[in-house]
Coordinates of C-alpha atoms and ligand atoms in Angstrom, one line a residue:
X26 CA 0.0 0.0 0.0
X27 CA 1.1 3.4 -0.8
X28 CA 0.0 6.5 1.3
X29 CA 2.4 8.6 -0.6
X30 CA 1.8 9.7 -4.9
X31 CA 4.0 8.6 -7.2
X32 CA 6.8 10.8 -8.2
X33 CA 8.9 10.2 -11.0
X34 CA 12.6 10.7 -11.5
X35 CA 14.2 11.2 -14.6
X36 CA 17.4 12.4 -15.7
X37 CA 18.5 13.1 -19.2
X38 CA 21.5 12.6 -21.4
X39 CA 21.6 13.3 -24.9
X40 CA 20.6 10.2 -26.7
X41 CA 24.3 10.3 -28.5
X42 CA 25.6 9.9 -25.6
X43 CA 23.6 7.4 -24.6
X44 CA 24.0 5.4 -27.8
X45 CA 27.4 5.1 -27.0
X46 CA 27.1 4.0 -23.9
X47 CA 25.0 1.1 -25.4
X48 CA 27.0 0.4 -27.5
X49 CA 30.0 0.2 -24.7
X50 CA 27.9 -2.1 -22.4
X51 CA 27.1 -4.4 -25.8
X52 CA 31.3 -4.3 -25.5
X53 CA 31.9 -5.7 -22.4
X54 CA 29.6 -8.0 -22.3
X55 CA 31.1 -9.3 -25.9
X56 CA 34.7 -9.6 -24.2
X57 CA 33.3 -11.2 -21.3
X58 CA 33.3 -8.7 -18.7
X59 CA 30.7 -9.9 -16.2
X60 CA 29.2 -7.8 -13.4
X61 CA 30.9 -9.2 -10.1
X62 CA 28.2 -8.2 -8.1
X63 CA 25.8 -10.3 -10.1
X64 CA 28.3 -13.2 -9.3
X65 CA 28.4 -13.0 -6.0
X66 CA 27.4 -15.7 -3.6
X67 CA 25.6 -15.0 -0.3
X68 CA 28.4 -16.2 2.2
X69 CA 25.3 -17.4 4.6
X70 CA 23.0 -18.8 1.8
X71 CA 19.5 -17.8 1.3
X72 CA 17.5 -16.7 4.3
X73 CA 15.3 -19.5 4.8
X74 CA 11.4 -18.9 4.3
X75 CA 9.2 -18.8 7.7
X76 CA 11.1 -16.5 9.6
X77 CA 12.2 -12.6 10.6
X78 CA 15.5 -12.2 10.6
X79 CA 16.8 -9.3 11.5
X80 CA 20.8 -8.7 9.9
X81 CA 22.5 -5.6 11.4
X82 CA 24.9 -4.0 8.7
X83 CA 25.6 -0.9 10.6
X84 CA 25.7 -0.5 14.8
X85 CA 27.8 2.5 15.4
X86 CA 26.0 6.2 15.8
X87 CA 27.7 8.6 14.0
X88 CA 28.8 10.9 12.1
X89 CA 32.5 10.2 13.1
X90 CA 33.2 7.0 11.4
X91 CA 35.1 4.2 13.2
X92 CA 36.7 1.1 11.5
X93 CA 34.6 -1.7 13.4
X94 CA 31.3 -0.9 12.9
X95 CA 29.2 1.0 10.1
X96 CA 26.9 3.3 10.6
X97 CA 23.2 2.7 11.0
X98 CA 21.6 0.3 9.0
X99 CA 19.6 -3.0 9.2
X100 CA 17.5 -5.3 7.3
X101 CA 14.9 -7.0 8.2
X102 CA 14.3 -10.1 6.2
X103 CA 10.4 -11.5 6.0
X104 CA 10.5 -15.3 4.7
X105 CA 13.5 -14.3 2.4
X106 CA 11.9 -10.5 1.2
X107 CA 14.5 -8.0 2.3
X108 CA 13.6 -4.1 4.1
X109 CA 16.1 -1.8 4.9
X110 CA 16.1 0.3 7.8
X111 CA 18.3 3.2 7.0
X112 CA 21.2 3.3 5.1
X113 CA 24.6 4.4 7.0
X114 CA 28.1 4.6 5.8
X115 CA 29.5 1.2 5.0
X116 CA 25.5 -0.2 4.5
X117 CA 27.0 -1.4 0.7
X118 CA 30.2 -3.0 2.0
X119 CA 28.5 -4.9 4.7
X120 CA 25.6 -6.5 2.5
X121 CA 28.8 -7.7 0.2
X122 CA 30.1 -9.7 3.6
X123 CA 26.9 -10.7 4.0
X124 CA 25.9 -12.0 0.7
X125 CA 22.7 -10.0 -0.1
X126 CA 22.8 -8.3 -3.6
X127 CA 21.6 -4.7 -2.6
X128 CA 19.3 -5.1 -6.2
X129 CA 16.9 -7.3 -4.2
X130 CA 15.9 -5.4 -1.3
X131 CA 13.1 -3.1 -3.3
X132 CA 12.0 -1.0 -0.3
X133 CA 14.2 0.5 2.0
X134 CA 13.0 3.3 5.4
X135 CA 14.4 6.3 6.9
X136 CA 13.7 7.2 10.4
X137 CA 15.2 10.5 9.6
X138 CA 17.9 12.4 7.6
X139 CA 20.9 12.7 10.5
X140 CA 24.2 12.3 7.9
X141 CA 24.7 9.0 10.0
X142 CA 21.9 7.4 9.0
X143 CA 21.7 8.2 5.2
X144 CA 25.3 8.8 3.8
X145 CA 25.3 5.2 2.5
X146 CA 22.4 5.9 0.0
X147 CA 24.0 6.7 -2.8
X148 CA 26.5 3.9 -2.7
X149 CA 23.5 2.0 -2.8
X150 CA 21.3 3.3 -5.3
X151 CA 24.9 3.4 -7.7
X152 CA 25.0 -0.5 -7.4
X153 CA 21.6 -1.1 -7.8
X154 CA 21.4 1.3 -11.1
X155 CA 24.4 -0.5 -12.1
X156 CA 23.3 -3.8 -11.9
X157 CA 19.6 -3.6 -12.8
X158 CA 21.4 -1.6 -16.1
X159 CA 23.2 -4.0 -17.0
X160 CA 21.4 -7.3 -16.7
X161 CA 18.4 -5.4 -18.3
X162 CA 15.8 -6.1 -15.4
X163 CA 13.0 -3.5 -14.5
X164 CA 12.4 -2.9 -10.9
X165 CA 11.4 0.1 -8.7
X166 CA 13.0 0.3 -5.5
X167 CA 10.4 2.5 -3.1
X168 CA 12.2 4.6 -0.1
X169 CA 10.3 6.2 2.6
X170 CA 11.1 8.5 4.8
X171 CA 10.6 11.6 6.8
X172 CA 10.0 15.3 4.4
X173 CA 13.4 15.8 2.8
X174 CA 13.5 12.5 1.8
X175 CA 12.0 12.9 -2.1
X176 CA 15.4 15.9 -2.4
X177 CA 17.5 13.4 -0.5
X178 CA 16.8 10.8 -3.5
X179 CA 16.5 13.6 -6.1
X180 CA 19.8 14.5 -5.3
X181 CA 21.8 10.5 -4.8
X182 CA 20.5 9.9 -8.0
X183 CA 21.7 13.3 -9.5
X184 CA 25.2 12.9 -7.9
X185 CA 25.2 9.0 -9.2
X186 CA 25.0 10.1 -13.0
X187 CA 28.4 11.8 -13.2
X188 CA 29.7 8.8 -12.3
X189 CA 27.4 6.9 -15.0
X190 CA 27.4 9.9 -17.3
X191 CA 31.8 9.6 -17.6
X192 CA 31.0 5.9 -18.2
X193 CA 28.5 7.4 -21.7
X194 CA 31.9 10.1 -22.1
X195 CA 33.4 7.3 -24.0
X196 CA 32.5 5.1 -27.2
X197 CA 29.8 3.4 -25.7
X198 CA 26.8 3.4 -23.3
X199 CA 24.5 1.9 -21.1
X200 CA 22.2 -1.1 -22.2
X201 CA 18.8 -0.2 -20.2
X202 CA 17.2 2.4 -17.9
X203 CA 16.7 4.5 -21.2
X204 CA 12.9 6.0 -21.4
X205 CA 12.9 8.2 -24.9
X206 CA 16.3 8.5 -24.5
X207 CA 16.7 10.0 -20.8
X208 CA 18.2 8.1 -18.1
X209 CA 15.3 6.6 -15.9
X210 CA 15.8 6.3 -12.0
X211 CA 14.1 3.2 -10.8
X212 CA 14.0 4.9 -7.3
X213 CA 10.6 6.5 -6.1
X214 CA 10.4 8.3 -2.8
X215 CA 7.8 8.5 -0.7
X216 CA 7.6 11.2 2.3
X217 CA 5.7 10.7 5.2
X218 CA 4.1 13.3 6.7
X219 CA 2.1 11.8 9.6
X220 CA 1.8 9.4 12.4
X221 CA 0.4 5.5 11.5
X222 CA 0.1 3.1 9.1
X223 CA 2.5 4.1 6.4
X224 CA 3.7 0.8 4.2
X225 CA 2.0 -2.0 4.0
X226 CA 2.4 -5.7 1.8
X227 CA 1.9 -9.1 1.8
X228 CA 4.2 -9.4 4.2
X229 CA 4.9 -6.2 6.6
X230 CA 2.6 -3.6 7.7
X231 CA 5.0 -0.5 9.0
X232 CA 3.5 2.4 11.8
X233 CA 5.2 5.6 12.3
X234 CA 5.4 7.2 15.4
X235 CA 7.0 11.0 15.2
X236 CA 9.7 10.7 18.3
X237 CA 11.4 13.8 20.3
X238 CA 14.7 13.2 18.5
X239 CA 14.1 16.9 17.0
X240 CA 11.9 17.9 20.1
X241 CA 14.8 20.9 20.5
X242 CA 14.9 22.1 16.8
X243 CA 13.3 25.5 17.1
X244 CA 10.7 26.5 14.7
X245 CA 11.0 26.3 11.7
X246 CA 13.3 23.6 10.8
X247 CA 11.0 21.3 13.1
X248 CA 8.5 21.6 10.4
X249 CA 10.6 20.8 8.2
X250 CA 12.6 18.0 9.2
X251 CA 10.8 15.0 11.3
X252 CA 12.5 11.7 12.7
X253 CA 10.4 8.6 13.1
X254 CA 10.2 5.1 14.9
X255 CA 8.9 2.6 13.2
X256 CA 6.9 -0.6 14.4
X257 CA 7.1 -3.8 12.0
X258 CA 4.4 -6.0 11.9
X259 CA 5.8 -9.7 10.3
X260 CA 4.0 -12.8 10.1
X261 CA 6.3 -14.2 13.2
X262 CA 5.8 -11.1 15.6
X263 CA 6.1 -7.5 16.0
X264 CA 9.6 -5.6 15.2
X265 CA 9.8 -2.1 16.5
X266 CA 12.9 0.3 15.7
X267 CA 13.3 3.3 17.4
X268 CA 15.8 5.0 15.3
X269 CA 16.9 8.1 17.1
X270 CA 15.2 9.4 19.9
X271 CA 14.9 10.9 23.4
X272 CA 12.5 9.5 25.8
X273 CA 9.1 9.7 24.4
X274 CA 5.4 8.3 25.4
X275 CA 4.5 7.9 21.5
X276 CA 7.8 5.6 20.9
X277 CA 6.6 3.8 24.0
X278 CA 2.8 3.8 22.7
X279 CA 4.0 2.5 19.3
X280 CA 6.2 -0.3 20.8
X281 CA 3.7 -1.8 23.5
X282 CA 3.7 -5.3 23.9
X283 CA 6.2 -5.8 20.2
X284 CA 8.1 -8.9 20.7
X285 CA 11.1 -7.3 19.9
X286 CA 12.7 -3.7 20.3
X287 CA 15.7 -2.1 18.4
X288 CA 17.3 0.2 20.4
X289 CA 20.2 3.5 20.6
X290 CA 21.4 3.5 23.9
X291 CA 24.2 5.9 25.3
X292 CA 25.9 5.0 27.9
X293 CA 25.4 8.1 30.5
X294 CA 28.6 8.3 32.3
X295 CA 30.7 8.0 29.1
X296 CA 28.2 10.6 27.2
X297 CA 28.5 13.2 30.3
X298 CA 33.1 12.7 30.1
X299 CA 32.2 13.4 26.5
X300 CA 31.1 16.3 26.5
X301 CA 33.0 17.9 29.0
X302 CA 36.1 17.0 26.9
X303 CA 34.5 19.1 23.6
X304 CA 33.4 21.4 25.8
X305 CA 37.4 22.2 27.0
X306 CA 38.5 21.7 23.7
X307 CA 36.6 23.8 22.2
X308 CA 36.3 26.6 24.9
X309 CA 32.7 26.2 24.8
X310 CA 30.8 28.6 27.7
X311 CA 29.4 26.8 30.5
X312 CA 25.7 27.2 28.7
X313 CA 26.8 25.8 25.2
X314 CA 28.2 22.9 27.1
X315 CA 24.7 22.8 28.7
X316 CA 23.1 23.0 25.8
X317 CA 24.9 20.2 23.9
X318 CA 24.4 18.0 27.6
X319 CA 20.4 18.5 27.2
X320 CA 20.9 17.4 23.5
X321 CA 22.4 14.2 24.6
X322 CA 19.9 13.3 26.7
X323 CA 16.6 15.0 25.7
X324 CA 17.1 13.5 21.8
X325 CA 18.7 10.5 23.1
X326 CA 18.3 7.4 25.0
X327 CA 20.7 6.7 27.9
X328 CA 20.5 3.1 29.6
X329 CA 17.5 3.8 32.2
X330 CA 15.8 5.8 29.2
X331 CA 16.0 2.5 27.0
X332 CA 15.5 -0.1 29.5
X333 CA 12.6 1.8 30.8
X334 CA 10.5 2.1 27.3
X335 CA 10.9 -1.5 26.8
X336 CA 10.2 -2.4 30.6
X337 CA 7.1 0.2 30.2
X338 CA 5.8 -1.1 27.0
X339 CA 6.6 -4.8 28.0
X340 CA 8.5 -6.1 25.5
X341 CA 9.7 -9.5 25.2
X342 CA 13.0 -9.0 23.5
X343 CA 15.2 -5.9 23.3
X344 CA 18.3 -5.6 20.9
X345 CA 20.8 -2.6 21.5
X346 CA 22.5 -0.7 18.8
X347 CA 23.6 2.7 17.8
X348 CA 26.6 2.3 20.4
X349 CA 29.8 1.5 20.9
X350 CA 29.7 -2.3 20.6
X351 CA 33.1 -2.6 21.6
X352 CA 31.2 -2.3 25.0
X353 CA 28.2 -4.1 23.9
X354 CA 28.7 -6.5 27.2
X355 CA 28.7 -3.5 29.6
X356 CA 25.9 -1.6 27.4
X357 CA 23.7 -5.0 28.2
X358 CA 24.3 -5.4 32.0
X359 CA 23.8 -1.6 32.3
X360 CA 20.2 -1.5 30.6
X361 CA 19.0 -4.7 32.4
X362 CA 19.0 -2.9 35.6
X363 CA 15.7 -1.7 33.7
X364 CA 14.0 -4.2 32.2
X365 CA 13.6 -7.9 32.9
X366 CA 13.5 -9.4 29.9
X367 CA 16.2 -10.8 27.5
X368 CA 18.2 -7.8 26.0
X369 CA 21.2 -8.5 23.5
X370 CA 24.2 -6.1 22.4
X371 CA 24.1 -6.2 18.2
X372 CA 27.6 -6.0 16.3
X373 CA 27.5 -5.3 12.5
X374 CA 26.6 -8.6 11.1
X375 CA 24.6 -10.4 13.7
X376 CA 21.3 -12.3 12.9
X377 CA 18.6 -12.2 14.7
X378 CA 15.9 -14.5 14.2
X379 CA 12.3 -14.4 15.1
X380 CA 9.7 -17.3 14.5
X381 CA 9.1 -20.4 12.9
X382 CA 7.7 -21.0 16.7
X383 CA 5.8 -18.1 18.2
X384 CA 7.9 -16.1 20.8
X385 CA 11.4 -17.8 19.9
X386 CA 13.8 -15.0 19.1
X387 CA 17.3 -15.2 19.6
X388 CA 20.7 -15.2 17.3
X389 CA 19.8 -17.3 14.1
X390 CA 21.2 -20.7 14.1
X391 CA 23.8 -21.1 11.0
X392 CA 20.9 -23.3 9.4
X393 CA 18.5 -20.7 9.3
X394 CA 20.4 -18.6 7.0
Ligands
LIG11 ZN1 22.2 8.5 14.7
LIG12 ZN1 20.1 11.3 14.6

């Protein structure tokens, strides 16, 4: 279901150009250049059918990058149909580790536009163009997200065509994705603008819940930017993400009695050291450091804000991310001091799986894969 109209993207390039770059695709394939993307085999096989998995590419919060996790990203796989839930640096690299060409996952979800949690689009939408180009197929890829997101796509796919457009530069051009000649972006966005039901399938049925991750932006960028959690319905259960967010009654609301949250947590006494030391460093006054304090933990979760949304919504499962994972041991122990149920500290990679049975979730066995 679509709540959102259809918006079309194209792009032009002269049809000489383009020609060309037929031509130069009709080339490689005659000399036996094959797409290695198209070649490669998932290192954990298909997902098997029947369950939710849950495959973190991303854990880290951002933006500074650091080299063992990527930034925000996860799928969620429905009996072997692919979602992505925001699309952090490194999101394209880590679905090559894990086997999943990024061509098949056709819709993907922002919770909102922080650069941690969308940098990775275009490295995306490059591969997918690339591939679907090349072996000819037709196939939209849908993304939904917050207001901004339409510009946010308009503009990946506009920075993407250099790229493809150097490619048309020479004696040669692409085989597909040609309508009358322009360039056609198989990528349609769709904004969402209010709380509830905002995708729904054969498989999922997504709710959107506005959070307080912006609930300091003053007017008017707060009517211009939103950031969302999202609550999953699958066959197996109920999957809510928080994305980013502060403590808030609507994340709560929208999470009540899920079988399993996805979490940010920030660890308090590490955030509090950390912003003292860029408050020295950067001779900040005793307000800004304040102010960037109350941003920290009014628009984000610390361990007894994120223990005590799933202990108040009564979750059976809760899996941490957005953290440092390098701690993930200390980050578990720390939020079970507020909540009772089973809580688990994701790394990039990790599987979750929920289903066949009813209830049973936990770290997919390597046969479930
Ligand atoms: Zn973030
Ligand atoms: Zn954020």
């Amino acid at each position: 279901m679509h709540l959102v109209p259809f918006v079309e993207h194209e792009h032009t390039l002269s049809r000489r150009v383009m020609r060309r770059f037929v031509l130069f695709a009709v080339a490689l394939v005659s000399i036996g250049v094959t797409l290695r993307a198209s070649r490669v085999q998932p290192t954990g096989a298909a997902p098997a059918a029947q369950t939710t998995q849950l495959l973190f590419l991303g854990t880290g919060g951002g933006p500074p990058l650091n080299l063992d996790q990527s930034e925000p990203s996860t799928l969620v796989i429905v009996d072997g149909r692919s979602y992505l839930i925001d699309c952090g640096i490194g999101t394209m690299r880590r679905l090559l580790q894990a086997g999943v060409p990024s061509e098949t996952i056709q819709t993907i979800f922002f919770t909102h536009l922080h650069a941690d949690h969308d940098l990775g689009l275009a490295d995306l939408m490059g591969n997918d163009f690339f591939v679907l180009n090349q072996t000819g197929v037709s196939k939209r890829i849908d993304i939904y997200g917050p207001p901004q997101t339409r510009q946010l796509v308009d503009a990946a796919f506009h920075y993407i065509t250099f790229g493809f457009t150097a490619f048309a530069a020479e004696p040669g051009a692409i085989r597909a994705g040609l309508v009358n000649g322009a360039l056609r972006s198989p990528f349609e966005a769709h904004e969402i603008q209010h709380d509830g039901v905002v995708f729904e399938d054969d498989k999922i049925r997504v709710t959107a819940a506005e959070n307080s991750h912006y609930v300091q932006m003053p007017s008017p960028a707060n009517q211009e930017m939103k950031s969302y959690s999202y609550r999953i319905e699958t066959p197996h259960g109920a999957v809510v993400f928080t994305g980013d967010t502060g403590p808030s009654d609507a994340v709560t609301r929208l999470a009540t009695g899920a079988d399993v949250l996805v979490s940010e947590v920030q660890r308090e006494d590490q955030i509090r050291q950390f912003v003292k030391r860029i408050g020295e460093q950067n001779g900040w006054s005793t307000e800004r450091t304040a102010a960037f304090m109350d941003h920290m933990t009014r628009e984000h979760l610390m361990e007894k804000d994120t223990g005590g949304i799933a202990s108040r919504a009564h979750v059976k499962a809760l899996v941490l991310y957005h953290y440092d994972a390098a701690d993930a041991s200390a980050a578990v122990v720390a939020v079970k001091k507020y909540f009772a149920g089973p809580v688990f500290g994701s790394v990039d990679l990790a599987r979750y799986c929920l289903g066949p049975h009813p209830g049973s979730f936990g770290a997919c066995s390597s046969t479930a894969r």
